[in-house]
Short mmCIF file of C-alpha atoms and ligand atoms in Angstrom, two decimals:
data_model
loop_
_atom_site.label_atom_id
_atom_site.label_comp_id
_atom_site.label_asym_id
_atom_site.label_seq_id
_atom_site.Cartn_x
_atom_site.Cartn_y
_atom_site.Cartn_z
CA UNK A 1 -92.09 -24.50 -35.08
CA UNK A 2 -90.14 -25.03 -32.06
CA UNK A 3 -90.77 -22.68 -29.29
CA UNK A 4 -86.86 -22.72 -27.43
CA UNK A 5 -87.11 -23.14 -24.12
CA UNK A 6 -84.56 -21.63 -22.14
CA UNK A 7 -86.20 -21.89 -18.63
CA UNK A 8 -86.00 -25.63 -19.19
CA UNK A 9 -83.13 -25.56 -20.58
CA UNK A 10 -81.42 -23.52 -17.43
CA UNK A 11 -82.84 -25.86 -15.25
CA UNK A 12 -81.22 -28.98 -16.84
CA UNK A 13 -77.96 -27.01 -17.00
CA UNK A 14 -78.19 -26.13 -13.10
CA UNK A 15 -79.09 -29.98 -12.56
CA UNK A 16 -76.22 -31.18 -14.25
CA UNK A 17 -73.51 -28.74 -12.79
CA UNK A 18 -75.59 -29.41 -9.26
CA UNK A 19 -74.76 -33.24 -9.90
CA UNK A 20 -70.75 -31.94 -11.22
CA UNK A 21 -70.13 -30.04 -8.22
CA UNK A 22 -71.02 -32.83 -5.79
CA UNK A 23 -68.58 -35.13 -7.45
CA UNK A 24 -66.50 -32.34 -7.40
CA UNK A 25 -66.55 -31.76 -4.03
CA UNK A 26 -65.95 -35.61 -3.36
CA UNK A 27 -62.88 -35.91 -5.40
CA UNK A 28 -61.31 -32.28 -4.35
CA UNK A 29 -63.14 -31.83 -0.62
CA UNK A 30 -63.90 -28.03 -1.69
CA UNK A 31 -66.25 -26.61 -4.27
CA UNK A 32 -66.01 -24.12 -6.66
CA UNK A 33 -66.71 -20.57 -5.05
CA UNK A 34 -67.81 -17.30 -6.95
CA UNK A 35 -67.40 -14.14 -5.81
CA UNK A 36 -69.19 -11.21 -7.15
CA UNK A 37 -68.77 -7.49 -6.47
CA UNK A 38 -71.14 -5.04 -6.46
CA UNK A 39 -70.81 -1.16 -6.94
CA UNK A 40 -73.67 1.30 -5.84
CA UNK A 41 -77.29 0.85 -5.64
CA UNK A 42 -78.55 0.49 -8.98
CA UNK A 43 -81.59 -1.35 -9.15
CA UNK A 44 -81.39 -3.85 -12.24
CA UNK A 45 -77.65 -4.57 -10.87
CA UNK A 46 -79.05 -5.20 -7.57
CA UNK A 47 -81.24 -7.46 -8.98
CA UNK A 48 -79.15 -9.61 -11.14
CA UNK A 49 -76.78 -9.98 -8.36
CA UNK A 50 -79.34 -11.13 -6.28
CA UNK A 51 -80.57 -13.83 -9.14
CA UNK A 52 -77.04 -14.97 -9.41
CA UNK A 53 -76.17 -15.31 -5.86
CA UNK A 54 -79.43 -17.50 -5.34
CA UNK A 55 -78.76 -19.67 -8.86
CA UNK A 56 -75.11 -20.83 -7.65
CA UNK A 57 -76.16 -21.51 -4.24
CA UNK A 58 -78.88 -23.96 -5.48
CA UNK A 59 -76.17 -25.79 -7.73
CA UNK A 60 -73.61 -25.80 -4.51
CA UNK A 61 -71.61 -23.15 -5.10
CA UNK A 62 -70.10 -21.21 -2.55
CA UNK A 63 -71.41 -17.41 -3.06
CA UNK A 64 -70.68 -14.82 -2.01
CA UNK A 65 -71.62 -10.81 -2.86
CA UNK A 66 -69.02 -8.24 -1.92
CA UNK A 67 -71.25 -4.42 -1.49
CA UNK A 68 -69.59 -1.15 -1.59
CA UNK A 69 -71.12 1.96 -2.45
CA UNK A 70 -71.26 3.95 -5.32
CA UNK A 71 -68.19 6.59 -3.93
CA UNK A 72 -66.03 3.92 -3.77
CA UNK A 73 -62.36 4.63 -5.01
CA UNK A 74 -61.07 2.42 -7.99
CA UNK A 75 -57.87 1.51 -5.89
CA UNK A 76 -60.25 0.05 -3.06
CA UNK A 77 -61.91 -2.06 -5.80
CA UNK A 78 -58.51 -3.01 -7.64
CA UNK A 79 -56.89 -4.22 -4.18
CA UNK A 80 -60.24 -6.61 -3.46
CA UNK A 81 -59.20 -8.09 -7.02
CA UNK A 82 -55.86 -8.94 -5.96
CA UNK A 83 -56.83 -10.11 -2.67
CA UNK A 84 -59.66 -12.23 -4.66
CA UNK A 85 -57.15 -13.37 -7.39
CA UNK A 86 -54.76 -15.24 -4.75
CA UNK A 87 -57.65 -16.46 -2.70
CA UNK A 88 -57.69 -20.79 -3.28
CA UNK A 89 -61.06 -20.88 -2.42
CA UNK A 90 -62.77 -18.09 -4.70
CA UNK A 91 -62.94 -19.94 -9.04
CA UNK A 92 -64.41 -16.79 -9.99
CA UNK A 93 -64.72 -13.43 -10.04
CA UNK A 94 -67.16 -10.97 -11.56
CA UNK A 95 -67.60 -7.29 -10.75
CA UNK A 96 -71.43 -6.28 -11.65
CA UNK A 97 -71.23 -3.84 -14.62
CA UNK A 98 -72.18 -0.51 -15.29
CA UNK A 99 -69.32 0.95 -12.86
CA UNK A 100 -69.86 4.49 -11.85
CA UNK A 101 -68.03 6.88 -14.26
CA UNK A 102 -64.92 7.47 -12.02
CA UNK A 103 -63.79 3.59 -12.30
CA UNK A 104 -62.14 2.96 -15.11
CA UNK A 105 -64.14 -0.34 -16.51
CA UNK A 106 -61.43 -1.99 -18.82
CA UNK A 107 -58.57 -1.26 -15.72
CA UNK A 108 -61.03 -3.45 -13.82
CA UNK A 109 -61.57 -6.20 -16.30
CA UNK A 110 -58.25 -6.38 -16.83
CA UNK A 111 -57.46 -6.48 -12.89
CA UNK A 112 -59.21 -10.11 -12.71
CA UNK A 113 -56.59 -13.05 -13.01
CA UNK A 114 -57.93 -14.53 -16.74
CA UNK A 115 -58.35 -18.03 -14.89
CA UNK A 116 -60.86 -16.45 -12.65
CA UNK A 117 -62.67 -14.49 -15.40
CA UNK A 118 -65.99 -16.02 -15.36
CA UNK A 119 -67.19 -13.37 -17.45
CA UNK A 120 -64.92 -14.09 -20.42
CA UNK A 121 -64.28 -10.00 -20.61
CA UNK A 122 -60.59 -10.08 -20.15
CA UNK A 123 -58.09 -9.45 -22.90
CA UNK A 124 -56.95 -12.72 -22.38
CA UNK A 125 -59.88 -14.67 -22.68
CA UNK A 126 -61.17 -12.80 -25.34
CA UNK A 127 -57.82 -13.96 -27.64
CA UNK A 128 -57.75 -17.19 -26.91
CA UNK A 129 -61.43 -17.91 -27.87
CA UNK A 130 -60.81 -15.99 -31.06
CA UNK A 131 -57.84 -18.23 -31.32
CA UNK A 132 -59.65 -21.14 -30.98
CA UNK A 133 -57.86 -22.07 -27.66
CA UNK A 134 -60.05 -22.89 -24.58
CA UNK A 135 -61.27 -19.96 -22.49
CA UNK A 136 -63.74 -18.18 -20.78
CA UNK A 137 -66.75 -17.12 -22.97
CA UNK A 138 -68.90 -14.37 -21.79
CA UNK A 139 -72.46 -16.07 -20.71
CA UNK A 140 -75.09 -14.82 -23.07
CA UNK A 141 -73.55 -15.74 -26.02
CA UNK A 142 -72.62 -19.09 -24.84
CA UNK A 143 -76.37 -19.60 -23.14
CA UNK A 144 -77.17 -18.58 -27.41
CA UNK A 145 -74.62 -21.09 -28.27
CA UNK A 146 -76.12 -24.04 -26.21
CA UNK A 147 -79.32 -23.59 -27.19
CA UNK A 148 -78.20 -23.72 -30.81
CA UNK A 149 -76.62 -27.09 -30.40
CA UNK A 150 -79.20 -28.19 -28.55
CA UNK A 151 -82.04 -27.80 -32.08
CA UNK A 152 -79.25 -28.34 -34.90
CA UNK A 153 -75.87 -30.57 -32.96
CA UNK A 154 -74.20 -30.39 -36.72
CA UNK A 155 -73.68 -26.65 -37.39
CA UNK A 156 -71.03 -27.58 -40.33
CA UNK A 157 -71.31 -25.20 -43.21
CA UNK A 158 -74.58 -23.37 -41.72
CA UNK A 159 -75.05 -19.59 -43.40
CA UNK A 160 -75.54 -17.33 -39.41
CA UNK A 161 -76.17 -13.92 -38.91
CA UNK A 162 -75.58 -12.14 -36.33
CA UNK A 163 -76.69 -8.70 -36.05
CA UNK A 164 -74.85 -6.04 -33.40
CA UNK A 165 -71.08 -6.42 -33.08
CA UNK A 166 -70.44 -5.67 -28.93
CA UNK A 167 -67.70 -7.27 -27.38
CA UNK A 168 -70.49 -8.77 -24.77
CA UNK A 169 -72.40 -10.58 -27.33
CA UNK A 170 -71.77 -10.10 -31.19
CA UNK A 171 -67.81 -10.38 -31.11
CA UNK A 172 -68.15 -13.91 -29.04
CA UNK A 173 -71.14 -15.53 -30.74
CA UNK A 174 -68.95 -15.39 -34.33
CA UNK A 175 -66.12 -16.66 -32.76
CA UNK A 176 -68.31 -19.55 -31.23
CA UNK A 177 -69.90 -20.01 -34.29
CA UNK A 178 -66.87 -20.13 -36.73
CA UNK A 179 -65.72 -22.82 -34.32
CA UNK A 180 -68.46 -24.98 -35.49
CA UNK A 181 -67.50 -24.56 -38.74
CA UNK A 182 -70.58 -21.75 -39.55
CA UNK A 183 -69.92 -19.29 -41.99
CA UNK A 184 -70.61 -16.07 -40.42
CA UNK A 185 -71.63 -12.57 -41.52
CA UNK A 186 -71.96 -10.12 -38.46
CA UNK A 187 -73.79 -6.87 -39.27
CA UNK A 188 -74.13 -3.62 -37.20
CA UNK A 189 -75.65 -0.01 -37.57
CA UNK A 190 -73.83 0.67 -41.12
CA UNK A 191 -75.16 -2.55 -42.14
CA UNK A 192 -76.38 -1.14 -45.82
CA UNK A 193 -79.10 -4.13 -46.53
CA UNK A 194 -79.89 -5.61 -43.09
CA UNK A 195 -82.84 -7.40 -44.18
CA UNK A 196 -81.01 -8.93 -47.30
CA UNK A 197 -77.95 -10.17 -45.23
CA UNK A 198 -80.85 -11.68 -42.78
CA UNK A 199 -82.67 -13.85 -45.46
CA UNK A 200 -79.31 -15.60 -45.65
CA UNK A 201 -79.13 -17.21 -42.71
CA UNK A 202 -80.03 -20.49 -41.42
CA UNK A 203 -78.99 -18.91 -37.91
CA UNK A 204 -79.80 -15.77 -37.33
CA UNK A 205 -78.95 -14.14 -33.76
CA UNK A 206 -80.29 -11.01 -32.76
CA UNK A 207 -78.29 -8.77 -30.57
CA UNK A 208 -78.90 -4.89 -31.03
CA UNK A 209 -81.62 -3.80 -28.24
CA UNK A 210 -83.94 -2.30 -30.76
CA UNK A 211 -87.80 -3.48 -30.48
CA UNK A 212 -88.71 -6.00 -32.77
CA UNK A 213 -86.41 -5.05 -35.15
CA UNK A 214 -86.43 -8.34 -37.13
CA UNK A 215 -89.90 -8.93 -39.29
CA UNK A 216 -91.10 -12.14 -40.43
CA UNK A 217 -90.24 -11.26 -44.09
CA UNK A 218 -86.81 -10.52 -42.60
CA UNK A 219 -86.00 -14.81 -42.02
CA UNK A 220 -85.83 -17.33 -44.13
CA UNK A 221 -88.24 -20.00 -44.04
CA UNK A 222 -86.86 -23.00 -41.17
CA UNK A 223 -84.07 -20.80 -40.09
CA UNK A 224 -83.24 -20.54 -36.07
CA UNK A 225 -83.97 -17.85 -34.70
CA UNK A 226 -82.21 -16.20 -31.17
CA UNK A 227 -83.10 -13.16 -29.57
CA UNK A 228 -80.94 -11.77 -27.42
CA UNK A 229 -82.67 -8.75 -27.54
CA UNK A 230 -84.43 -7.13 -23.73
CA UNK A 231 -86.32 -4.23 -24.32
CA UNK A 232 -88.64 -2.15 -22.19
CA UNK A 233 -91.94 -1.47 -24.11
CA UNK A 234 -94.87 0.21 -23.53
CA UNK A 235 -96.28 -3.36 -23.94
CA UNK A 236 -93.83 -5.20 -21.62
CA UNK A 237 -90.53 -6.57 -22.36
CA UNK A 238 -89.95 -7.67 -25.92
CA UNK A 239 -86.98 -8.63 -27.54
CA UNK A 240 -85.20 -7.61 -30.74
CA UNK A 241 -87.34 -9.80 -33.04
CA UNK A 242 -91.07 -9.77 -34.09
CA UNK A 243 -92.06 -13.15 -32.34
CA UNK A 244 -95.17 -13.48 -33.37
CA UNK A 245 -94.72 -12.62 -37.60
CA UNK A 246 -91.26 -14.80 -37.44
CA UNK A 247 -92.67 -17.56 -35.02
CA UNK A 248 -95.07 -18.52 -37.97
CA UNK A 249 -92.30 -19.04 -40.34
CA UNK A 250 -88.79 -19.80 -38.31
CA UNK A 251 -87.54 -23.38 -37.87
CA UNK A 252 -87.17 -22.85 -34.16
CA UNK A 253 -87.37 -19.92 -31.86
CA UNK A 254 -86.35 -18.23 -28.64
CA UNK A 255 -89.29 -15.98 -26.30
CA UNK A 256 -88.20 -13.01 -24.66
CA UNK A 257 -88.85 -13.52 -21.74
CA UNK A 258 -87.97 -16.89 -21.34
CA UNK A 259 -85.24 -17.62 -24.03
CA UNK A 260 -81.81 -16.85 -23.68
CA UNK A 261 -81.97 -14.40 -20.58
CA UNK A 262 -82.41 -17.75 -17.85
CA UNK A 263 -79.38 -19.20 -19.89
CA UNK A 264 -76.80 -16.30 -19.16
CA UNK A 265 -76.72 -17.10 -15.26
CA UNK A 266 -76.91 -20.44 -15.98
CA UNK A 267 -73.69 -19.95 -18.03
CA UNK A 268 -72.36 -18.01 -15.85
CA UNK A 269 -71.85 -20.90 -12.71
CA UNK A 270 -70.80 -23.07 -15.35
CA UNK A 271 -68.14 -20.62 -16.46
CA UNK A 272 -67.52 -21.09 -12.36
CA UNK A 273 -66.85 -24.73 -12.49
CA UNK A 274 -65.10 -24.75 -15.12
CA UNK A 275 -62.60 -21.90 -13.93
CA UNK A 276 -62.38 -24.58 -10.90
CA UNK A 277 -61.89 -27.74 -12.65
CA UNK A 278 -58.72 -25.72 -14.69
CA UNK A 279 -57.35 -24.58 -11.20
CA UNK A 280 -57.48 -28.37 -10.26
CA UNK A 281 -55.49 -29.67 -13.35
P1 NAD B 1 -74.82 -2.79 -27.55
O1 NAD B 1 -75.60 -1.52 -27.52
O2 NAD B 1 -73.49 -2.86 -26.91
O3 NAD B 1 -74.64 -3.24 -29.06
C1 NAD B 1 -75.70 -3.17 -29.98
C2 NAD B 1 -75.20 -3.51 -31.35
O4 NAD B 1 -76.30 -3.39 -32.26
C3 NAD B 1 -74.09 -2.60 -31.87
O5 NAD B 1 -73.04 -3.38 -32.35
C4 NAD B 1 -74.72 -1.81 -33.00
O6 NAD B 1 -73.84 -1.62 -34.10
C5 NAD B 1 -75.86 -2.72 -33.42
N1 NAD B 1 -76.97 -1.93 -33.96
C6 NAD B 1 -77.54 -0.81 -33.47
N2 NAD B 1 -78.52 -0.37 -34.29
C7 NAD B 1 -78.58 -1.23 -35.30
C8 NAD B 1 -79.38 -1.33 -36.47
N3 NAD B 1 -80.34 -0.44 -36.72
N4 NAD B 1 -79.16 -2.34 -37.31
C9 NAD B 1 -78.20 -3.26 -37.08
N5 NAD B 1 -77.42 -3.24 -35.98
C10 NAD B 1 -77.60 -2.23 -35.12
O7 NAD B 1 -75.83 -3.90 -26.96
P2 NAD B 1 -75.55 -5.30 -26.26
O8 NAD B 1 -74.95 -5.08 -24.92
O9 NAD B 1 -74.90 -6.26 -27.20
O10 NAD B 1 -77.06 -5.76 -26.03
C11 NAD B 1 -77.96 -5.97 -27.09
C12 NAD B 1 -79.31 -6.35 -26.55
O11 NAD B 1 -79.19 -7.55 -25.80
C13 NAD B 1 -79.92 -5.34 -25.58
O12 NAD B 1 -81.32 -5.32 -25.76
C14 NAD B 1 -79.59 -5.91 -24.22
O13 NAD B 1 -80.52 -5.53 -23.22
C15 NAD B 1 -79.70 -7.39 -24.50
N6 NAD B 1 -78.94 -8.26 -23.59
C16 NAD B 1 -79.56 -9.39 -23.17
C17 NAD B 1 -78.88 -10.27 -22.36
C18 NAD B 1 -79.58 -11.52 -21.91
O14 NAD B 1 -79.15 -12.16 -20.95
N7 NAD B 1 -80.62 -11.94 -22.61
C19 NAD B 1 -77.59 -10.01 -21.95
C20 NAD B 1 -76.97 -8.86 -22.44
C21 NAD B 1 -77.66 -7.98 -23.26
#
């Protein structure tokens, strides 16, 4: 079995857009800058903002966090878009979700100019990946999607299964998995045999936010299993699959922690660089 290692992994990926961005700023004299903006004083938002603002300053980004408090008005928040969106010198933009009830979430998303959406949330984005044409792709799946590639490169004709259907991961994980030729079921709540549809696949990703969900008689033998799953347990954090039944039997496997969560901000500055490199064409 192959314990996934996404810590590694996120490492390698900051290396290599560290090394990117210096030849970056050689050729261009500027580097990619992200700018992220965070509503009120909600502690796991807080945090993540804080992880990302220290990730893309290691890799050479320039960072910076815009604050305002919870009571902000959505008009204050829309006009720091626009301001954002002609700025040369900001590649991305990404306002820290949840919003507080009174801002209209989708107005927002749709506020950011899809060229700086280094979330991938935006209308725009989210058509031209199911199009096939190049876009942003929201981070987790694509961390999901890297890791993938990295066990099995040739995912031509692979059976995956992906359970939970959310626009954040779901939605954008078939989309970049029918682009590698899988053939994809993706299964939700009303799902009537969720454990049959399971033993089909060779990849099976795990997105629902239920405990351990997924049982070891749930996988096939040598199938890859990701879980995308972060769940707070009276036991810790555990994801949406039961590591240690499927561990014994899966082909290769993410932890929680320690699997696909290190990817997403990994992801996310090279959604950042990649926003620049397009502004640069
Ligand atoms: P969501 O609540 O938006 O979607 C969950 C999906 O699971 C829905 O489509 C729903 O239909 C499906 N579902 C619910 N119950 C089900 C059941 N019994 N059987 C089959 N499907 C069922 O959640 P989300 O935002 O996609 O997040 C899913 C999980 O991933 C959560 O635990 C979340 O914390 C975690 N997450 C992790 C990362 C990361 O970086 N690792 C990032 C985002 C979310």
């Amino acid at each position: 079995m192959i314990l996934i290692d996404g810590k590694k992994a996120a490492a390698e990926l900051r290396e290599e857009l560290r090394k990117e961005v210096v030849e970056l700023k050689n050729k261009h004299n500027k580097v990619p800058g992200l700018t992220v903006i965070l509503i009120g004083d909600l502690t796991p938002s807080q945090i993540y903002v804080r992880n990302k603002e220290k990730s893309a300053k290691e890799v050479g980004l320039k960072s910076e966090v815009i604050k305002y408090p919870d009571s902000v008005e959505e008009k204050v928040i829309l006009d720091k878009i626009d301001e954002l969106n002609k700025d040369d010198t900001v590649s991305g933009i990404l306002v820290q979700l949840p919003l507080p009830k009174h801002i209209d979430k989708q107005k927002i998303i749709e506020a950011i100019n899809p060229s700086k959406d280094v979330d991938g949330f935006h209308p725009m984005n989210v058509g031209n990946l199911s199009s096939g044409y190049e876009s942003s792709v929201p981070c987790t799946p694509l961390g999901c999607y890297l890791l993938i590639k990295k066990i099995e490169p040739n995912l031509s004709g692979k059976k995956a299964v992906i359970i939970g259907r959310s626009n954040l991961n779901g939605k954008p994980m078939t989309q970049l998995l029918l682009k590698e030729n899988c053939t994809v079921t993706i299964t939700h709540s009303r799902t009537k045999d969720l454990k049959a549809e399971c033993l089909e696949a060779d990849i099976l990703v795990a997105a629902v936010g239920i405990p351990e969900l997924v049982k070891e008689d749930w996988v096939k033998k040598d199938a890859i299993v990701i879980d995308v799953g972060i769940n707070k347990t009276d036991k810790g954090i555990v994801g949406d699959v039961a590591f240690d039944e499927v561990s014994k039997s899966a082909r290769a496997i993410t932890p929680v922690p320690g699997g696909v969560g290190p990817m997403t901000i990994a992801c996310l500055l090279k959604n950042t660089v990649e926003c620049f490199k397009r502004s640069q064409l």
